[in-house]
GROMACS .gro file of C-alpha atoms in nm:
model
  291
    1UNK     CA    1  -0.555   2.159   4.167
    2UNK     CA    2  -0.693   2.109   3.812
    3UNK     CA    3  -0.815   1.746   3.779
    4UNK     CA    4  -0.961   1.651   3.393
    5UNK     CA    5  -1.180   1.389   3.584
    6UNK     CA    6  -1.384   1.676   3.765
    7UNK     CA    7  -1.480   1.832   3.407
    8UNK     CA    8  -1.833   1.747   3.303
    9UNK     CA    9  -1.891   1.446   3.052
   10UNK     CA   10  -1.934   1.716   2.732
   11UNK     CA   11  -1.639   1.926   2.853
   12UNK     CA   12  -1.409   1.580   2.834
   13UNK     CA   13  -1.539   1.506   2.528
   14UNK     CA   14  -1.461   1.864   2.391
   15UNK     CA   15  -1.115   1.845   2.562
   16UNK     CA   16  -1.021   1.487   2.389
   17UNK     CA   17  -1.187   1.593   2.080
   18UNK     CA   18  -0.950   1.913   2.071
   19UNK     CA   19  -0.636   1.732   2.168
   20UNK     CA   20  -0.656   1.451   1.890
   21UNK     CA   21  -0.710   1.696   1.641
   22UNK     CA   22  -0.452   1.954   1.685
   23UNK     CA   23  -0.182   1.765   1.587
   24UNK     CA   24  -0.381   1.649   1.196
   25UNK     CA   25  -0.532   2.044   1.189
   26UNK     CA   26  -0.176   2.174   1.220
   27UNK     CA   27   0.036   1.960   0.924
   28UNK     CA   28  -0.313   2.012   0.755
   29UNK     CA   29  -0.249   2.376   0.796
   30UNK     CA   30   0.112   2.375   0.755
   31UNK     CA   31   0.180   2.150   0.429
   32UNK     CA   32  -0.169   2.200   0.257
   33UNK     CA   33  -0.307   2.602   0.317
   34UNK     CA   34   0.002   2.810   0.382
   35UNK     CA   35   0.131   2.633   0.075
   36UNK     CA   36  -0.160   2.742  -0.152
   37UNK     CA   37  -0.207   3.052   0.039
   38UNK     CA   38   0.178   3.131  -0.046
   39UNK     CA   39   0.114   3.026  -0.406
   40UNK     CA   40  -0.148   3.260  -0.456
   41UNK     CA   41   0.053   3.558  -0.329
   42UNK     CA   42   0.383   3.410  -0.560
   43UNK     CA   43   0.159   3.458  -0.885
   44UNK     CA   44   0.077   3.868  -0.834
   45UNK     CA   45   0.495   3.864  -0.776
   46UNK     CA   46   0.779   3.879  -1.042
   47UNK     CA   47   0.960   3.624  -0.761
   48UNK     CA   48   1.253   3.431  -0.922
   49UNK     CA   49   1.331   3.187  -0.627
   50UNK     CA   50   1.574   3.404  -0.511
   51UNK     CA   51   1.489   3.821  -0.542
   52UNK     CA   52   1.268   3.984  -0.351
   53UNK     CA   53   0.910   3.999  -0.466
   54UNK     CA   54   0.767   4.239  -0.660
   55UNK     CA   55   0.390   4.292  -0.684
   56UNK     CA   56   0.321   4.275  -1.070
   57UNK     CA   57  -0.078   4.264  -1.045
   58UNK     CA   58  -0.220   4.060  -1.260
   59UNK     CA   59   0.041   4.045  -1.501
   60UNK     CA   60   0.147   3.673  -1.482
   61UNK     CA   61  -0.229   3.607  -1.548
   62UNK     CA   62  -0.232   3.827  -1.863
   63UNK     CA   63   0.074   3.619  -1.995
   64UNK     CA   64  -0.063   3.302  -1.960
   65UNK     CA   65  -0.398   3.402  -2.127
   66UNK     CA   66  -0.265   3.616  -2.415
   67UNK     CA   67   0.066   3.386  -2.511
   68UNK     CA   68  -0.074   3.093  -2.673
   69UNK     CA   69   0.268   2.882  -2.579
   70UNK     CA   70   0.103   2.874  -2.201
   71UNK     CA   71  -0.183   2.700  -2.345
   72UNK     CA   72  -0.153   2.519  -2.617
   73UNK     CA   73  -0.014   2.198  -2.369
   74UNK     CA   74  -0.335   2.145  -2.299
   75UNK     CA   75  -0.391   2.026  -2.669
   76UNK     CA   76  -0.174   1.670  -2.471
   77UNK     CA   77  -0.441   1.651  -2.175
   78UNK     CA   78  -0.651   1.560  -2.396
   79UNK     CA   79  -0.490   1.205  -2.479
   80UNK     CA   80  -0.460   1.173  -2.122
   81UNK     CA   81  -0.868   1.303  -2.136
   82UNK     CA   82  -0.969   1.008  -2.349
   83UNK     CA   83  -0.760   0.776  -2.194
   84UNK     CA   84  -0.945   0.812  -1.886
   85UNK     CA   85  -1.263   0.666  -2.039
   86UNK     CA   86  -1.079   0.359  -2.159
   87UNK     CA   87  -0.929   0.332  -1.821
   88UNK     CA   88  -1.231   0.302  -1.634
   89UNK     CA   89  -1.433   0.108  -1.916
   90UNK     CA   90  -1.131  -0.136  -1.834
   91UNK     CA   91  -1.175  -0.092  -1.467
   92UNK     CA   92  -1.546  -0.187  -1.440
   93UNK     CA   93  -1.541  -0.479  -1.700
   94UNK     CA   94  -1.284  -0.639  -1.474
   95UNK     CA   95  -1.464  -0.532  -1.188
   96UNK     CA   96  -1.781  -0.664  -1.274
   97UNK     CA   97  -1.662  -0.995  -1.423
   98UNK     CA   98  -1.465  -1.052  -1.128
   99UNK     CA   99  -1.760  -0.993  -0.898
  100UNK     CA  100  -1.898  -1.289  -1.002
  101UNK     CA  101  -1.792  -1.623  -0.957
  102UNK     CA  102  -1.488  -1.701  -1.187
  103UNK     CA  103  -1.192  -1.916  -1.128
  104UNK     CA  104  -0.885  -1.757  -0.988
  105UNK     CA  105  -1.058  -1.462  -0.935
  106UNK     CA  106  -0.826  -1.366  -0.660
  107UNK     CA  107  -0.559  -1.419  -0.852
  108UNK     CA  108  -0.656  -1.212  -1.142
  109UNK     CA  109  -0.775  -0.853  -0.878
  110UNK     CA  110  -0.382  -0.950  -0.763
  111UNK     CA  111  -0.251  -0.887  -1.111
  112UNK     CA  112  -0.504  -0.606  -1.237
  113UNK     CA  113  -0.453  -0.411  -0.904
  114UNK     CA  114  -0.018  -0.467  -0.863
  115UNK     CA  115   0.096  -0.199  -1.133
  116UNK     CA  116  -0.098   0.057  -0.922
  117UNK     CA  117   0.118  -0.015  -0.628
  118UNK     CA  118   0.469   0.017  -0.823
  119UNK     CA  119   0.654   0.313  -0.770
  120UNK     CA  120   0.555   0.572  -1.054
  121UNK     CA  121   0.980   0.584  -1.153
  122UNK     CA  122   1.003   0.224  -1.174
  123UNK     CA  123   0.712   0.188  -1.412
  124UNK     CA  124   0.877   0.533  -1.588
  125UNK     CA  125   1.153   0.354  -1.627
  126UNK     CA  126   1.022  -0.006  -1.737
  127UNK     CA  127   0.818   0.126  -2.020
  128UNK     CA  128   1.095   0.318  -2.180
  129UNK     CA  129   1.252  -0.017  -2.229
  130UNK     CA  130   0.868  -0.157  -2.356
  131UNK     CA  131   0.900   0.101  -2.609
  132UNK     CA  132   1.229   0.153  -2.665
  133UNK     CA  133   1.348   0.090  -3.050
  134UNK     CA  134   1.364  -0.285  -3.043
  135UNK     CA  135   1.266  -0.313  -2.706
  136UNK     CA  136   0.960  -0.559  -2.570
  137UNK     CA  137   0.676  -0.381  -2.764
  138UNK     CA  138   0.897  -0.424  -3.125
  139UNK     CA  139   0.985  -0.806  -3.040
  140UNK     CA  140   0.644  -0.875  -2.986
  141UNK     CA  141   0.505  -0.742  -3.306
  142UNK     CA  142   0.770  -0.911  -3.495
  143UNK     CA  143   0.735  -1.278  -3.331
  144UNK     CA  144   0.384  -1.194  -3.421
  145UNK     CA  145   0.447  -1.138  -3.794
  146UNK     CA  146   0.333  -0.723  -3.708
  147UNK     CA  147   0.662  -0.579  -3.769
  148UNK     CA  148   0.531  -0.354  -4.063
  149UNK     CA  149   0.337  -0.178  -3.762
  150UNK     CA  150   0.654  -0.022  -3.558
  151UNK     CA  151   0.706   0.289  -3.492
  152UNK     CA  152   0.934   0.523  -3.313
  153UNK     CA  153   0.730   0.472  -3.039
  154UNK     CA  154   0.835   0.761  -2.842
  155UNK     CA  155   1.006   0.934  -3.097
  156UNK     CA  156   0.714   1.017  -3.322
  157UNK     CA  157   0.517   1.276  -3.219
  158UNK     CA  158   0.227   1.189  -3.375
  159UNK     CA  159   0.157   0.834  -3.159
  160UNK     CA  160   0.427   0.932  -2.850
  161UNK     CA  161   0.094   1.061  -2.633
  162UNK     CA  162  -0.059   0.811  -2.762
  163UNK     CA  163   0.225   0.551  -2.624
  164UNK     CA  164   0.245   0.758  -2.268
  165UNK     CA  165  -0.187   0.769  -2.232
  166UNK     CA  166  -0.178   0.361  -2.306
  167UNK     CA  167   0.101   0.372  -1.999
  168UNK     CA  168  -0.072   0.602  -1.785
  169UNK     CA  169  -0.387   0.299  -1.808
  170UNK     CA  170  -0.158   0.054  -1.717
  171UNK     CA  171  -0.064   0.239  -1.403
  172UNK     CA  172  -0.404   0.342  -1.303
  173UNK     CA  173  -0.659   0.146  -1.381
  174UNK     CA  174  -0.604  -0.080  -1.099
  175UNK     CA  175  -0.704   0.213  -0.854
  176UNK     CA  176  -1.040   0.222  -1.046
  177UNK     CA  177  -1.135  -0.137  -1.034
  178UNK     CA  178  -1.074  -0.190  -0.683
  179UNK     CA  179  -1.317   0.114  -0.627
  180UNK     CA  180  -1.538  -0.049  -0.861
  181UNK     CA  181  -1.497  -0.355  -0.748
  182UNK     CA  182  -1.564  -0.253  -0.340
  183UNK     CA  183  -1.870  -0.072  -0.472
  184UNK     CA  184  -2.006  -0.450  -0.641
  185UNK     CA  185  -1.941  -0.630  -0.381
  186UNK     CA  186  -2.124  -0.423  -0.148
  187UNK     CA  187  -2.463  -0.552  -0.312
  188UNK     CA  188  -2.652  -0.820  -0.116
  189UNK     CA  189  -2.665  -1.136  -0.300
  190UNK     CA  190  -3.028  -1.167  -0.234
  191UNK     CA  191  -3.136  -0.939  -0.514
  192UNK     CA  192  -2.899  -1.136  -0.759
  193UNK     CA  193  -3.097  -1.413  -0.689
  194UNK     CA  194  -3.419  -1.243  -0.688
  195UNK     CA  195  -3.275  -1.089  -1.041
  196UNK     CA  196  -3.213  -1.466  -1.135
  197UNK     CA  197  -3.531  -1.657  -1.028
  198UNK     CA  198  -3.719  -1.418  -1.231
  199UNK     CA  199  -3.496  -1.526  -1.508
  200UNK     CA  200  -3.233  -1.174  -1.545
  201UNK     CA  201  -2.937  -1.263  -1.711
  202UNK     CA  202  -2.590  -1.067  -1.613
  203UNK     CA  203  -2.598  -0.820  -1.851
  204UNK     CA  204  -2.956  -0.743  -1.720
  205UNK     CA  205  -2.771  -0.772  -1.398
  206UNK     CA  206  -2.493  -0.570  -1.487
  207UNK     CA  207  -2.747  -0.302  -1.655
  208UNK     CA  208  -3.002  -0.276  -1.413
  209UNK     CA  209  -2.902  -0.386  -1.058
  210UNK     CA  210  -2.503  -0.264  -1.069
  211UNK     CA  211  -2.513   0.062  -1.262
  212UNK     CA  212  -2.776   0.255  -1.083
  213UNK     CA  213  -2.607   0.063  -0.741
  214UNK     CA  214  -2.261   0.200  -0.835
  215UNK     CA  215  -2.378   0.572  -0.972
  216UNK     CA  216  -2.200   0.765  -0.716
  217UNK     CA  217  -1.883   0.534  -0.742
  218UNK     CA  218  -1.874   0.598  -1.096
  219UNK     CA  219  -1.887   0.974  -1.058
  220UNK     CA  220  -1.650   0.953  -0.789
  221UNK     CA  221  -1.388   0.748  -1.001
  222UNK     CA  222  -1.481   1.002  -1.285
  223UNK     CA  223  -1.372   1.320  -1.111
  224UNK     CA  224  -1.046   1.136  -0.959
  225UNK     CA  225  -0.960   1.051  -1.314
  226UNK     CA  226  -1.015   1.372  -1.547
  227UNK     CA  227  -0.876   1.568  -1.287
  228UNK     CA  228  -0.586   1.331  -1.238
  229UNK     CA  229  -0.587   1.338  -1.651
  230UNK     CA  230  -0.585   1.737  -1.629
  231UNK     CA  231  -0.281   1.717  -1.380
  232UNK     CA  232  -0.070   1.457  -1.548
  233UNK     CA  233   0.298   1.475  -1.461
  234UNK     CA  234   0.450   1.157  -1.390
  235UNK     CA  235   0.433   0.937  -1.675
  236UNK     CA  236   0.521   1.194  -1.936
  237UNK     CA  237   0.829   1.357  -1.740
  238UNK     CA  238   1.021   1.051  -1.650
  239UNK     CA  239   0.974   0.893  -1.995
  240UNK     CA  240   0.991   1.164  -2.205
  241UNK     CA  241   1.026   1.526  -2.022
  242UNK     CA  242   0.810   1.678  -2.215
  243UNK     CA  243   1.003   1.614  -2.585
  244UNK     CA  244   0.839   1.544  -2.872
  245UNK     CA  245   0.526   1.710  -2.821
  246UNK     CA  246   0.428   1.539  -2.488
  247UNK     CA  247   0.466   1.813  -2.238
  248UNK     CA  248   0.167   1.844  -2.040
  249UNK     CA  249   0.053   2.171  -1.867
  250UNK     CA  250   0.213   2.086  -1.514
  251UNK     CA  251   0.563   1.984  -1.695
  252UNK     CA  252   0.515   2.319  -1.833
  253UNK     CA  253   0.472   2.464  -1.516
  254UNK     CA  254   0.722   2.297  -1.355
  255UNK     CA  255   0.970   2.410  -1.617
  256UNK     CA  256   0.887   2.731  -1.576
  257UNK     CA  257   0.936   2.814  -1.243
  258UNK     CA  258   1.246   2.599  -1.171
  259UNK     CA  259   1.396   2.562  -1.535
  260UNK     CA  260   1.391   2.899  -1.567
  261UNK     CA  261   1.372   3.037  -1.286
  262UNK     CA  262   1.004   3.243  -1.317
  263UNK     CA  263   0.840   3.134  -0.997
  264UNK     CA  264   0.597   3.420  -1.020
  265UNK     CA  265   0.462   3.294  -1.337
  266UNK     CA  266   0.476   2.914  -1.258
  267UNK     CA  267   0.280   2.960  -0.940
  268UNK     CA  268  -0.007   3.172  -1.191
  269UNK     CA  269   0.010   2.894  -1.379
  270UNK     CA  270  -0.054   2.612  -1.098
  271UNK     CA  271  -0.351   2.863  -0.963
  272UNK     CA  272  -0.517   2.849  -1.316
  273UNK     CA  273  -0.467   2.485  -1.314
  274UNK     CA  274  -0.638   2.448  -1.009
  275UNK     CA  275  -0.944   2.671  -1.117
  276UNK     CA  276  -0.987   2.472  -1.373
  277UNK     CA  277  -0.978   2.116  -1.189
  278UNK     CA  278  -1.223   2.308  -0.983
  279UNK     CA  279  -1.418   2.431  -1.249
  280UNK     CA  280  -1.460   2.073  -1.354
  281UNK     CA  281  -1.551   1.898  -1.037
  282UNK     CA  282  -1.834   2.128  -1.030
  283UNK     CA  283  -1.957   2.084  -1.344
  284UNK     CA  284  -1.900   1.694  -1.331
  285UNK     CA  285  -2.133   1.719  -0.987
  286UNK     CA  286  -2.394   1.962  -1.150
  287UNK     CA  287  -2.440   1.679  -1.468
  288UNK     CA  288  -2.471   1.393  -1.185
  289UNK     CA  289  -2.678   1.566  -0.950
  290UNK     CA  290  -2.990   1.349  -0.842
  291UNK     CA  291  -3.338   1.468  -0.913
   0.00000   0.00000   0.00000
């Protein structure tokens, strides 16, 4: 009779090592790589949702390249681009001022770190009443003698990315400066005070003891947030939907194959997207590689 006790110490290991990760390996497998693998096969198809598939070749690649419609969304990533630099300028002031000691300081990583765990519809949602034609946004301005500034915040499609990139910071910058914020707090004190005694000030502090400490954090949070600003979705297609101008390349997508019913197409389009965030990565981790 088999007993797992008279299995060598290596073979037990092997065993339990196998058995806790069959169960992770397999929803890995089943919602992460059949999924792409399936997506990859839906964009050489003319697949509708509903037909059977056709094998169109690289056709759904040629339209997306050659049809400037497919493309020209991209033109709104790059609000959500920019944005990202503000967001974690924003995330590693707070991060570093708050790394110190300050009053309340617990108080204030509370309130910069709570939009980030709100419910993306909620804050959807919220800031269409911030913005809304004499909503929060308009009162404000006018208590503050500003009313000359308003705008059709989301109506004009000049400022409406503009509106939707300043919401998208409010949602995620708290993500960034607890990241940032980890990183800082993971340097002894010792060499503060060893920066101190031989009379460093913060900024000299801040330039060279936290930078080069936090380099990899900072590349980290920078690939997380241009591909995140490459990908945007959430923001833009509760508030908005994509009117006005502000339809980003996955609204697009989405559209596409379950608007309109052109799977085939939308699941080319999600592949390119994905080369691209890929594309990016690498060329983010090339221009940080160390000597």
């Amino acid at each position: 009779m088999f007993k797992f006790s008279n299995l060598s110490y290596d073979a037990q290991r092997r065993v339990i090592i196998i058995l806790f990760s069959i169960v992770p390996v397999a929803l890995l497998i089943t919602f992460a790589y059949i999924p792409v693998a399936n997506m990859f096969y839906y964009s050489f198809t003319d697949w509708n949702g509903f037909s059977d598939k056709e094998f169109v070749g690289f056709e759904n690649y040629l339209t997306i390249f050659t049809d400037p419609e497919y493309f020209v969304v991209f033109k709104v990533s790059l609000y959500y681009f920019f944005a990202t630099f503000v967001q974690m300028g924003l995330a590693l002031y707070f991060a570093t001022i708050l790394s110190f000691n300050v009053r309340f300081k617990n108080f204030f990583k509370g309130v910069l770190f709570f939009p980030y765990l709100l419910n993306g519809v909620a804050i959807g949602f919220m800031f269409l009443f911030f913005f809304r034609p004499e909503g929060t946004l308009d009162t404000v301005l006018n208590t503050l003698g500003l009313g000359e500034f308003i705008q059709l915040w989301l109506g004009n499609p000049d400022i409406i990315n503009i509106s939707l990139a300043g919401t998208s910071i409010w949602r995620y910058m708290g993500f960034n400066f607890i990241i940032f914020l980890g990183a800082i707090s993971s340097i002894p004190k010792d060499v503060y005070e060893a920066a101190e005694i031989d009379g460093a000030n913060k900024w000299h502090q801040f330039r060279y003891i936290i930078l080069p400490s936090i380099r990899r954090i900072i590349q980290l949070n920078l690939i997380l947030a241009i591909s995140g600003a490459l990908s945007s979705f959430e923001i833009p297609y509760i508030m908005t939907a994509g009117a006005n101008g502000s339809k980003t390349f996955v609204i697009q997508t989405v559209d596409i194959a379950f608007k309109y019913g052109k799977v085939g197409l939308g699941s080319a389009m999600a592949v390119v997207l994905m080369i691209i965030v890929i594309v990016v990565t690498l060329i983010q981790k090339k221009f940080f590689k160390e000597d």
